Coordinates of N, CA and C in Angstrom, one line a residue:
X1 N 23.9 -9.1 -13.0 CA 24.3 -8.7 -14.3 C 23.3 -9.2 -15.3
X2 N 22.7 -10.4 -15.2 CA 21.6 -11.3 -16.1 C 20.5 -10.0 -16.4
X3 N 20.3 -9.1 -15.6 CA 18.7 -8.3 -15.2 C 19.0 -7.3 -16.1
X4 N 20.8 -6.3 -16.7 CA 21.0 -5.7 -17.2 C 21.1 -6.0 -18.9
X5 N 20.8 -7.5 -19.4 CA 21.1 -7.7 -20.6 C 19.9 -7.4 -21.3
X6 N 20.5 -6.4 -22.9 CA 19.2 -6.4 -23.6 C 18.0 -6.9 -23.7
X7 N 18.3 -8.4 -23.6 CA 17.1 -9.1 -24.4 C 16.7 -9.7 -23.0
X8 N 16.9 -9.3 -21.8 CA 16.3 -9.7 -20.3 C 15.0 -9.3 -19.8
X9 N 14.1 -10.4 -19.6 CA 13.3 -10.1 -19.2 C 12.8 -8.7 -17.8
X10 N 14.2 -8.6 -17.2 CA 13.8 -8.0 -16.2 C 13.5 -6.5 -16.1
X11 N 14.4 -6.2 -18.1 CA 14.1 -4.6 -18.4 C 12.8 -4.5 -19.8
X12 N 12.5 -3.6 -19.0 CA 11.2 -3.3 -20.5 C 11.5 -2.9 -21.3
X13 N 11.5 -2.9 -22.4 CA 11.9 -2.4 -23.7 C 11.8 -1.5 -23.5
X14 N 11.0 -0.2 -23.2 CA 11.0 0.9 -23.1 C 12.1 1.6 -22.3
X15 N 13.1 1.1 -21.7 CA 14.4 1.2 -21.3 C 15.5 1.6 -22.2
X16 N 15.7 2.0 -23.3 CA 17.1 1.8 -23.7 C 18.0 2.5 -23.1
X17 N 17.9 3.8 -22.7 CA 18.9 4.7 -21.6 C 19.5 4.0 -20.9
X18 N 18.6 3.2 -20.2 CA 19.6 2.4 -18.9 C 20.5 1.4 -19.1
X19 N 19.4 0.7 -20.7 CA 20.5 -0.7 -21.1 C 21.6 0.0 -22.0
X20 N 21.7 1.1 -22.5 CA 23.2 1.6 -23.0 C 23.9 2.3 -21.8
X21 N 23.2 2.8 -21.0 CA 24.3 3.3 -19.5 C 24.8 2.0 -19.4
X22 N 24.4 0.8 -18.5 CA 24.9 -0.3 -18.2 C 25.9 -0.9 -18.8
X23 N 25.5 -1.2 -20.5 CA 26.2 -1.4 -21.1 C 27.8 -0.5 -21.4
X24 N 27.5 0.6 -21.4 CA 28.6 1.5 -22.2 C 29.7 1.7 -20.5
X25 N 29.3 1.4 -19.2 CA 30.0 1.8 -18.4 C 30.4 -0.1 -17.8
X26 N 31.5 -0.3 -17.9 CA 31.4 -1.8 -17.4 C 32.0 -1.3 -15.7
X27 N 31.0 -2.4 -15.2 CA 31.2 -2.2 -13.6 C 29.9 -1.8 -13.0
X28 N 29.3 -0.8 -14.3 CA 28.8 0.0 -13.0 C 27.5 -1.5 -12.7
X29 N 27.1 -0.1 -11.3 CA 26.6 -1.0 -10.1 C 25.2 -1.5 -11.4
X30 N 25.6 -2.6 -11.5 CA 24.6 -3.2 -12.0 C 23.5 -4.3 -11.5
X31 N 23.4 -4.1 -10.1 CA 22.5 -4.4 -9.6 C 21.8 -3.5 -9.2
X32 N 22.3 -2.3 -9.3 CA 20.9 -1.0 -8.8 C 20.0 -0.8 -10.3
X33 N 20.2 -1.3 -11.2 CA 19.7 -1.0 -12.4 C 18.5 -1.7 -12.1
X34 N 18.4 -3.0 -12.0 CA 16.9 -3.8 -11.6 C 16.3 -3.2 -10.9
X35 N 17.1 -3.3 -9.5 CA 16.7 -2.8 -8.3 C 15.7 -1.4 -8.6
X36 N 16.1 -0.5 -9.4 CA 15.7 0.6 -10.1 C 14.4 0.0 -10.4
X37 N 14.0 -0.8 -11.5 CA 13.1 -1.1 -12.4 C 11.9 -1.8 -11.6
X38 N 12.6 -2.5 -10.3 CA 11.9 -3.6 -9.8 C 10.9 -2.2 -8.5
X39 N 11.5 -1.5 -8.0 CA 10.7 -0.2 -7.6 C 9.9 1.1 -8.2
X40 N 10.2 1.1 -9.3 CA 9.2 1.9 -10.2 C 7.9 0.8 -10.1
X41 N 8.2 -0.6 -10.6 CA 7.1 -1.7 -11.0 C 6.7 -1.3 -9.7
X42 N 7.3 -1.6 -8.7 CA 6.0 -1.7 -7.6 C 5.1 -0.7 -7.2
X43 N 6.0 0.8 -7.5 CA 5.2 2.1 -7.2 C 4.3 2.4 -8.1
X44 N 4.6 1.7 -9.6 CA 3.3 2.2 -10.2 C 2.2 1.4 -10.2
X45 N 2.2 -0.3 -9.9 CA 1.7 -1.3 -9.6 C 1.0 -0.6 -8.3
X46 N 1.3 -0.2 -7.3 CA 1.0 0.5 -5.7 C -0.2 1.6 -6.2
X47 N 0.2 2.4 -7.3 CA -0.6 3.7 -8.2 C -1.9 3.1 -8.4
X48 N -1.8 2.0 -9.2 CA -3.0 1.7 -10.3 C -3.8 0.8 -9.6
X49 N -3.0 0.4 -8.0 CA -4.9 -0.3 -7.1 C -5.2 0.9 -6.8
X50 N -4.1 2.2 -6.5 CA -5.1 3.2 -5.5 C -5.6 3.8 -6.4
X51 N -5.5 4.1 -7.4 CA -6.3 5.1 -8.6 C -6.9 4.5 -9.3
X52 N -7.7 2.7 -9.2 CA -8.6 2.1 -9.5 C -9.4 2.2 -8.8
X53 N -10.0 3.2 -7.5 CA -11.1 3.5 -6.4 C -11.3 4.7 -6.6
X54 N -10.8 5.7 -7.6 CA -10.9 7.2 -7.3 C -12.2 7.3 -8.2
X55 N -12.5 6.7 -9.0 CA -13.6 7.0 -9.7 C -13.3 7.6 -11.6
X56 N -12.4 7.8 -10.9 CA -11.6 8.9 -12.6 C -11.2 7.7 -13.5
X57 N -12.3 8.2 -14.8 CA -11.6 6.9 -15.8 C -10.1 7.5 -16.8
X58 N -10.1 8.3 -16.3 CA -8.9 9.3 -17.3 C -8.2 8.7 -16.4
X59 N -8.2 9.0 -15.1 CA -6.8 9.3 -14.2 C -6.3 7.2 -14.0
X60 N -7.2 6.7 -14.3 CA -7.4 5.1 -14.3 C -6.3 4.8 -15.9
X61 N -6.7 5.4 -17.1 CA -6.5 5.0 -18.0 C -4.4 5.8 -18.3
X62 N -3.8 7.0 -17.5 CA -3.1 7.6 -17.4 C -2.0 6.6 -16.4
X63 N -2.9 5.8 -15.3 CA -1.8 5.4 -14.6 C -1.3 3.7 -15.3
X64 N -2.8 3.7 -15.9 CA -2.2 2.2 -16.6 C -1.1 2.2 -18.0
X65 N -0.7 3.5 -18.5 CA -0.3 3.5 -19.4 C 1.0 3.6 -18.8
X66 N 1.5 4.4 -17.2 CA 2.3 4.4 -16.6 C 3.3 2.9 -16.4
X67 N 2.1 2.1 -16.0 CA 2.1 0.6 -15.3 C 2.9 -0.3 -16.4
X68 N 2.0 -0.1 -17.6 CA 2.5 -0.7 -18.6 C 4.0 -0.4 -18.9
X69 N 4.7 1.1 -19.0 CA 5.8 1.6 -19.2 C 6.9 1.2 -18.2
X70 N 6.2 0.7 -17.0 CA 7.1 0.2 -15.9 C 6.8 -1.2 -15.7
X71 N 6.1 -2.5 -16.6 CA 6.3 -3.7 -16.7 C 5.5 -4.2 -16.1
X72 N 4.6 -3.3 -14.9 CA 3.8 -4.5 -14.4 C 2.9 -5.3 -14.8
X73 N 2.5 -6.1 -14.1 CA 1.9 -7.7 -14.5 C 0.2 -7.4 -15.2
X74 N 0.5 -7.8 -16.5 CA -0.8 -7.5 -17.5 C -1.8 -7.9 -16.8
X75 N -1.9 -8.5 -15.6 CA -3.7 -8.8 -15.4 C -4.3 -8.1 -14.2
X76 N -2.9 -7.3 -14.0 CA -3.8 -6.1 -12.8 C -4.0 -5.1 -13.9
X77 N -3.3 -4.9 -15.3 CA -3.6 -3.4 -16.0 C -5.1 -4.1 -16.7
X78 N -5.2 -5.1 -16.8 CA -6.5 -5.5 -17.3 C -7.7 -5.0 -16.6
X79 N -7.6 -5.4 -15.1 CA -8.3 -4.7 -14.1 C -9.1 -3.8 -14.4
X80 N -7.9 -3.3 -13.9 CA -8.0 -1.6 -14.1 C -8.4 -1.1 -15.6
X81 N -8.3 -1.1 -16.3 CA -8.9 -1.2 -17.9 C -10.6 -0.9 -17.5
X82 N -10.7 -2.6 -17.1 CA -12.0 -3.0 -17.3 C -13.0 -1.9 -16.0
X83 N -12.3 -1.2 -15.1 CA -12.9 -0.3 -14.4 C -13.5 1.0 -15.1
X84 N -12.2 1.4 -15.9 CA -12.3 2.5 -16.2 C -13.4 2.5 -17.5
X85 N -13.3 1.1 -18.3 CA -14.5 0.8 -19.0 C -15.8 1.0 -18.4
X86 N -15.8 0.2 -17.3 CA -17.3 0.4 -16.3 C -17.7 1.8 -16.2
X87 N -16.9 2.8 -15.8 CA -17.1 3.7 -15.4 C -17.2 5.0 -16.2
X88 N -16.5 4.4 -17.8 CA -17.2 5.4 -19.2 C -18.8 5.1 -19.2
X89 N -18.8 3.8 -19.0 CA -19.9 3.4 -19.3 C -21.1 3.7 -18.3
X90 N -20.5 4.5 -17.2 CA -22.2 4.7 -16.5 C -22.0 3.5 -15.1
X91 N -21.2 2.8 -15.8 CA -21.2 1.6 -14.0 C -20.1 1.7 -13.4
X92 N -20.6 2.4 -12.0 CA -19.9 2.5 -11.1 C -20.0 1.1 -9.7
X93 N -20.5 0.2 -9.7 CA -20.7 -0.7 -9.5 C -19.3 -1.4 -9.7
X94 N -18.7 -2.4 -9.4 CA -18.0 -3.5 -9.3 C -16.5 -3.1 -9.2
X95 N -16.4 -1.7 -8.4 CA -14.8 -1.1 -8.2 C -14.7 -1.8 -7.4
X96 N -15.2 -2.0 -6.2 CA -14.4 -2.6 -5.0 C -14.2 -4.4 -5.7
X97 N -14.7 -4.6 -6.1 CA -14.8 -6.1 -6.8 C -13.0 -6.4 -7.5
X98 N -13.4 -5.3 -8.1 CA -11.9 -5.0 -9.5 C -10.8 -5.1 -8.2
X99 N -11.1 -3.8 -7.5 CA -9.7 -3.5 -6.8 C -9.2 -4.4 -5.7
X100 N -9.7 -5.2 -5.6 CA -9.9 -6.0 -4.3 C -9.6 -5.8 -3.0
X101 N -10.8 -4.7 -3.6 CA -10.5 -3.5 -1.7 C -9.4 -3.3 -0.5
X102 N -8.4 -3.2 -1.7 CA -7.3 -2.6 -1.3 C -6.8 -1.6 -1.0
X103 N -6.4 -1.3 0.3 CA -6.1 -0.4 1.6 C -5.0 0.1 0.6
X104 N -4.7 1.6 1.2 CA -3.8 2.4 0.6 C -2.5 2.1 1.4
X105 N -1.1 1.8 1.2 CA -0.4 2.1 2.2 C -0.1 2.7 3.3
X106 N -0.9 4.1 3.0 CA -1.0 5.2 4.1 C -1.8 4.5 5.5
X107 N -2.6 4.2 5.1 CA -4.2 4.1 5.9 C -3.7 2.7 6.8
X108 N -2.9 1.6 6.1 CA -2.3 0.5 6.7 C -1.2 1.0 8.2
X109 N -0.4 2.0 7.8 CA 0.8 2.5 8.6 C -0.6 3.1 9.8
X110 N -1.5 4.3 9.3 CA -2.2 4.5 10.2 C -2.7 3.6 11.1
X111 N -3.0 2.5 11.0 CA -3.9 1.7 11.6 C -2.8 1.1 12.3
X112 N -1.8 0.6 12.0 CA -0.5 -0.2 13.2 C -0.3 1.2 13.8
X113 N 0.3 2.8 13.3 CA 0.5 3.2 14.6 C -0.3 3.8 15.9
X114 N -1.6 3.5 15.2 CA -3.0 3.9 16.4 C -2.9 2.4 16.8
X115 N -2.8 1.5 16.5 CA -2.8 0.5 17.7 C -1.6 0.2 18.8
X116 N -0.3 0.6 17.9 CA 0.8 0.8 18.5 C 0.7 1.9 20.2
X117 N -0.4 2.7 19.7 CA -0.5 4.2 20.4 C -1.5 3.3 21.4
X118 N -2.5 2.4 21.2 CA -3.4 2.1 22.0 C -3.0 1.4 23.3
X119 N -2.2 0.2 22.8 CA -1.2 -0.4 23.8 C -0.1 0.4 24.5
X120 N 0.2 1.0 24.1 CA 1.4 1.7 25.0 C 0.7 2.5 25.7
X121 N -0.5 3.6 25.4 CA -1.8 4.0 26.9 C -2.2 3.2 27.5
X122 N -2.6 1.8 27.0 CA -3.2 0.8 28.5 C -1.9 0.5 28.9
X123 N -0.7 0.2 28.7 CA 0.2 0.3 30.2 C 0.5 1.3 30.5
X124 N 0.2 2.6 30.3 CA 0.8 3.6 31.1 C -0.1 3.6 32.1
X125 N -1.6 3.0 32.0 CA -2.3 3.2 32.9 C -3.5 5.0 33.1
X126 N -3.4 5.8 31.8 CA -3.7 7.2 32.2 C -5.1 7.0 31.3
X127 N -6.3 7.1 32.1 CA -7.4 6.9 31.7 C -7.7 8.1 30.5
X128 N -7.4 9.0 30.5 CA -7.3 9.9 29.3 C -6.5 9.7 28.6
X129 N -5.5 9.4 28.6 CA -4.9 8.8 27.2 C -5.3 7.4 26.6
X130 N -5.8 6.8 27.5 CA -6.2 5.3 26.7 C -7.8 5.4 26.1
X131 N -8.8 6.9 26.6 CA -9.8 6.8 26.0 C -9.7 7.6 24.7
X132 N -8.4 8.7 24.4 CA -8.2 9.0 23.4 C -7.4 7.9 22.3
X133 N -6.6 7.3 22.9 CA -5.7 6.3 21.6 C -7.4 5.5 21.4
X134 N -8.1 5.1 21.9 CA -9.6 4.0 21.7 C -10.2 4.8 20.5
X135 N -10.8 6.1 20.8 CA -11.2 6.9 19.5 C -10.0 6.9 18.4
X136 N -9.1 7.4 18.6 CA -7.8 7.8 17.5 C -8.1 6.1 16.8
X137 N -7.6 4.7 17.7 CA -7.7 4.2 17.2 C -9.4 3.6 16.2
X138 N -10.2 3.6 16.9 CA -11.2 3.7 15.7 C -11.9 4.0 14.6
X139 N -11.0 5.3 14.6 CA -11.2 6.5 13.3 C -10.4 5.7 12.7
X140 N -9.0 5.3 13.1 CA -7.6 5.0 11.9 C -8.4 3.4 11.5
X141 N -9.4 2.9 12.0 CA -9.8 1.3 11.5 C -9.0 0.3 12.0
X142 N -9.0 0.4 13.5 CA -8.3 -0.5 13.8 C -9.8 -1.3 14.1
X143 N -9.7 -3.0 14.3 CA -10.9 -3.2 14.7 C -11.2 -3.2 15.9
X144 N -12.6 -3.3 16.2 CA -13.1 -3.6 17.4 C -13.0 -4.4 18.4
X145 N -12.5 -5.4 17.9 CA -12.3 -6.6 19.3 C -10.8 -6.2 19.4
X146 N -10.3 -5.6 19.2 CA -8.5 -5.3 19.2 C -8.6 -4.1 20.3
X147 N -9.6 -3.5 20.1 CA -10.0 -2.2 20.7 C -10.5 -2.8 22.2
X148 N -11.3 -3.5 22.2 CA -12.3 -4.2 22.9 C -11.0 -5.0 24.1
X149 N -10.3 -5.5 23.4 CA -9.3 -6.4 24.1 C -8.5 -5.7 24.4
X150 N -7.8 -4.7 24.4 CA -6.8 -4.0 24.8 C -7.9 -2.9 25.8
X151 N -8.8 -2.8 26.0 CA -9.5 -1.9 27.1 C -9.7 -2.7 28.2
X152 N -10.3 -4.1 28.0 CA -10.2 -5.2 28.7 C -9.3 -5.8 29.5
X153 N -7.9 -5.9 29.1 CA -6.8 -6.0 29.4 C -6.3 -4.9 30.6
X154 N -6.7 -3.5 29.8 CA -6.2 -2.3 30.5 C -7.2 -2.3 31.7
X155 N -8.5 -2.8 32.0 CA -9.4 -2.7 32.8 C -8.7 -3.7 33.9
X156 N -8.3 -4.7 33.7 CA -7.6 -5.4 34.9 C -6.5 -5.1 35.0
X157 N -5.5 -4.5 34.7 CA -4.3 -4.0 35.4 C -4.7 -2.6 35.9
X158 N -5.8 -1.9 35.4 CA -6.2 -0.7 36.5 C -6.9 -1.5 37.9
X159 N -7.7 -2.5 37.6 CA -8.3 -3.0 39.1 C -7.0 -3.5 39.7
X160 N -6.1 -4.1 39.6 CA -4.8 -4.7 39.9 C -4.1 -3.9 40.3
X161 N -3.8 -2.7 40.4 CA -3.4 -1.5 40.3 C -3.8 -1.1 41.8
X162 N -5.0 -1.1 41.5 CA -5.9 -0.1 42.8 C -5.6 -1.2 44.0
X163 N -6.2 -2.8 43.6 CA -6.1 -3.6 44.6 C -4.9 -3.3 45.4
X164 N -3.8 -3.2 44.6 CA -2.3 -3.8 45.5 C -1.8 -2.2 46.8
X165 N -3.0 -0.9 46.1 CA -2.8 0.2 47.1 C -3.4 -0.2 48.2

């Protein structure tokens, strides 16, 4: 109920809709109201690392005004600022520095389920599916000793395999 009061830090001023819903309906679920607030902050927080690598100082300067409207923490919108500055400016230099070469969500889920996919072909044992999840997995960035070790692994339960025939 603390997260729904006016003067709470947990709503942005730029809220009053929600702090007169909350207010004007007593009961309601007033913990989805945060909960609300606390997942916009993270999806636009989520926005403004990945659209601090696109190169666009507009589309930089659009999502931080987002960021700001959804509360996140002044010293990532600073960041991102100072990118989009570099980048009016002719310097494209020092993005990956700013962003702190931060993986997109997407590219993260890829990378566990091509490893996910790698292991489960070295025990099936099917040399064509384990040389395909090896490529799949090195496109998606899984690393190389991960790759290396799970071929490894799968190399002695195929000898293990043959031996016990």
């Amino acid at each position: 109920a603390q997260g729904c009061l006016p003067h709470s830090p947990a709503l942005p001023p730029s809220q009053p809709a929600l702090l007169a819903l909350s207010a004007a309906v007593p009961g309601m679920a007033m913990a989805a109201v945060p909960t609300l607030l606390v997942a916009r902050r993270f999806r636009s927080e989520e926005e403004l690392r990945e659209v601090m690598t696109s190169g666009s100082a507009s589309r930089i300067q659009a999502a931080c005004k987002r960021a700001e409207a959804a509360g996140v923490r002044e010293a990532i919108i600073v960041s991102a600022r100072e990118v989009a500055s570099a980048l009016r400016d002719g310097e494209p230099a020092g993005l990956k520095e700013v962003a702190g070469e931060k993986t997109s969500a997407l590219s993260r889920v890829r990378r566990l389920r091509a490893s996910e996919e790698l292991r489960a072909s070295a025990r099936s044992g099917d040399t064509r599916q384990l040389e395909a999840a090896c490529r799949r997995a090195e496109a998606a960035g899984v690393a190389a000793d991960d790759i290396s070790a799970v071929m490894a692994v799968a190399g002695l339960c195929t000898g293990l395999g043959e031996q016990a025939r």
